[in-house]
Amino acid sequence: MTECYCNVALPVPLRTTFTYAVPEALWAQVQPGTRVLVPFRKKAIVGVVVDLTTTTPAHTKIREIHKVLDLLPALTPKLLDLGQWIASYYLAPIGEVFRAMLPPVTELSLKRSVVLTEAGCVLAAKLKAGTTRNDLHGAEADFLQKLLEKKGELRLGQRGSLGITPEALQRMQRRGYLEIRETVQGRKRRMQRVVSWKDDKDASGALDEKEERIRALLQTERGPLPVPQILKLAQVSRAVIERMLRDGLLESWEEPIDPVEDSFDSGYTPAAHRLNDTQEAAFSAIRARFELAEFGVQLLHGVTGSGKTEVYLRSVQDTLARGKTAIILVPEIALTLWVGRQCRAWFGARFEGVAVLHSALSDVERAQEWWRVRNGAARVVVGTRSAIFAPLENLGLVIVDEEQEASYKQEETPRYHGRDVAIVRAKLENALALLGSATPSLETYHNAVNGKYELLTMAARVENRELAAVEIVDMRTDFQQTEKASPISRRLHDEIKACLSFHTQALVLINRRGYSWSVLCRSCGASVQCANCSISMTYHKFRNRLECHYCGSIQGVPKVCPKCQSQYVYFFGEGSEHLEERLRKEFAGARIARLDRDTARTKQQYQETLGAFASGALDILVGTQMLAKGHDFQRVTLVGVVYADSSLSLPDFRAAERTFQLLTQVAGRAGRGDLPGSVLIQTYFPEHYAVQDAVKQDYVSFYEREVHFRQMMMYPPFTSLANVIVRDTKLENAIGWSRQLSEYFAPHDGKGLRILGPASAPLARLKKEHRFQFLLKSPKKSLLTKVLSGALAFCDAKEIPQTAVLVDMDPLSLL
Ligand code: ADP
Ligand code: ZN
Ligand code: ZN
């Protein structure tokens, strides 16, 4: 009898796959791409089958697969290939790559329980009999006895429900008295009871008022409804429904709960435009590419308001007409709202043809959308970064809107760039990658200029609308005149006032969230730092606490300086929360809302605020970056940018590019409708070329200057970069391993490759870990990859933990 084994990629930070035996009963179900539940150490975890084999593995203790999760393999063969490419290009563990590609596992739920060990049983019995003295705390001793009474096992529910702290549990676990066991259970689908009017019942009989309401709802107005909805709509009690069921007027059955239908769409009809000549020219170039039916990359460089979305939608339409499928990537969750709605209106018969994927969906919603795509129900996918992994088959087109956005780069393992993955996916699928932007990244534009990508240009706004007038407000002069260090200059104040009196809308942007950036001591000069990171804590007023924006840790608001105990602590630097408060004071009566990651966490919250602003129910919207790009608000006549240049002072060779992009994008939010718009950029560096070119909204001028600088300094696109971080909670380890690694790197330096470091990383401490950094530069990507994989193998040989060495290929941020 032959045996069957499979190699499984598991979501653990190890650059390898693991071999498991496939029980005969599961042979037919296990295929490459299938998700399986397997035992790993003391746990059960979900991994992806990479391949199958009948050769018996060399090592002895092969464990068996527990369970197969999919009927249809979750990952298509093309996606498996894409995952392999990502793992090798970004030098990332394959299991973590697949985890990033797949939706959250919602079919399973973990059951955790605390179990007494033998030693624990003995101790608990002795405690009960009072025959032992020990060093357990009272609560711990009580807990052991309670466990014994419950036959040695307790379900671990919400934290604290056991009457004992997690630390105490861990302490007793370390001392061998108990174990925490995880078992995985299948999750039941949530069901609901649906009620309908029994058709053969003649309604003319004597129905009372309530019954009549219910009949009208179920028989004529709405059809069958879930119980909670009828209760609400008909204003009746559950007892009425029960009685009518008993009397045979109604019938009922159980149904799985559907995702709520999107109220955001009701009453929306997309504008129907005829493409203008410029759009038509771009679109026919795209169609010409489709005709070739082969891989290609096009860059649609169109100024803000040139009508790129319309061109995207036609291209998707054309793709669908050819029997293929399409992905549209956008850089912000907020943008999926508009593009998703437009797509549903264009392509989604009963909203079925379109799926929307992003991280503000609940796990269940996300998994449901994902499987709709996998099962072929949706043929158009709109989403943020990870939507590039949407399991569409027969892909014809991938659009990456605002391709320059840093949010396409994932800043945790696997550190992939969504745009670059989009291009590789298009290549694997023989599809077209269409990158769009008003301010392309230097890399992309360089490729277009050199003919690697096809360049399509749309140089004017639709209907010959003017680009918004951009004006610089020099904050130094404002301070001299007003003698106030307010983040809202007098000029901006006056313009907002004008806006309010003309009943148009204003957007005010600030790139920091929270109330104050830092808490400082006037006496000793110290700022309150995160306990885990070398970063100042941000003060959040509403939540009344300090938060670290890097690791999420929180602290109470100090009354005295934690360092010198002086009472002279003060709050410095205004964030979005403070700015909102200030605007409410300065413009009492105006309708103001704020949109940032603190106010918008769920899809509903995004919809509420953005919907209200778009419909004119708000006058001023304050927000962070997420408002800077892509939105098409018709009644915005003023955009104010507070602290426009704070990105210029970052120690990063892309600082100028980022600032230029942000300011140009922001300027693009004003004057998009029939009303002309103006933009105020408040800055301390009015002379900087990034600011100047943004004022003129002159991309090509900026590109030429910047590309010259990059070439001189040997930065991308003229070279490839990789950033290597060595990290550990123990400083000695981080230093020791960096030293070892630098010995490996030394002989490679200078041979077609420059290696800088080790140096302390700009973020020297993060999440309790000390960090050291190497920067590798080479015009030859393959050389870079070779040296880096050598470095990782070297680390393995030296037993430097794989989690201690982070490789960031094509880094966007060098922090
Ligand atoms: P971009 O993404 O290039 O900044 P959008 O695609 O958001 O611009 O389009 C800007 C506005 O112009 C939208 O309100 C859109 O409905 C409108 N629009 C697009 N195409 C046309 C057209 N051919 N004629 C008139 N208006 C158009
Ligand atoms: Zn102090
Ligand atoms: Zn922190």
PDB file of C-alpha atoms and ligand atoms in Angstrom, residues 520-526 560-566 568-569, ligand 2:
ATOM      1  CA  LEU A 520       7.162  67.259  27.872  1.00  0.00           C
ATOM      2  CA  CYS A 521       8.642  68.440  31.134  1.00  0.00           C
ATOM      3  CA  ARG A 522       9.654  72.098  31.316  1.00  0.00           C
ATOM      4  CA  SER A 523      11.902  71.386  34.217  1.00  0.00           C
ATOM      5  CA  CYS A 524      14.112  68.565  32.963  1.00  0.00           C
ATOM      6  CA  GLY A 525      13.235  68.603  29.258  1.00  0.00           C
ATOM      7  CA  ALA A 526      12.296  64.932  29.121  1.00  0.00           C
ATOM      8  CA  VAL A 560       4.028  65.098  37.376  1.00  0.00           C
ATOM      9  CA  CYS A 561       7.103  64.378  35.274  1.00  0.00           C
ATOM     10  CA  PRO A 562       7.837  60.651  35.481  1.00  0.00           C
ATOM     11  CA  LYS A 563      11.544  61.440  35.466  1.00  0.00           C
ATOM     12  CA  CYS A 564      12.067  64.376  37.854  1.00  0.00           C
ATOM     13  CA  GLN A 565       8.654  64.566  39.554  1.00  0.00           C
ATOM     14  CA  SER A 566       8.266  68.258  38.685  1.00  0.00           C
ATOM     15  CA  TYR A 568       5.637  71.378  34.980  1.00  0.00           C
ATOM     16  CA  VAL A 569       4.471  68.905  32.407  1.00  0.00           C
TER      17      VAL A 569
HETATM   18 ZN    ZN B   2      11.066  66.429  34.402  1.00  0.00          ZN
END
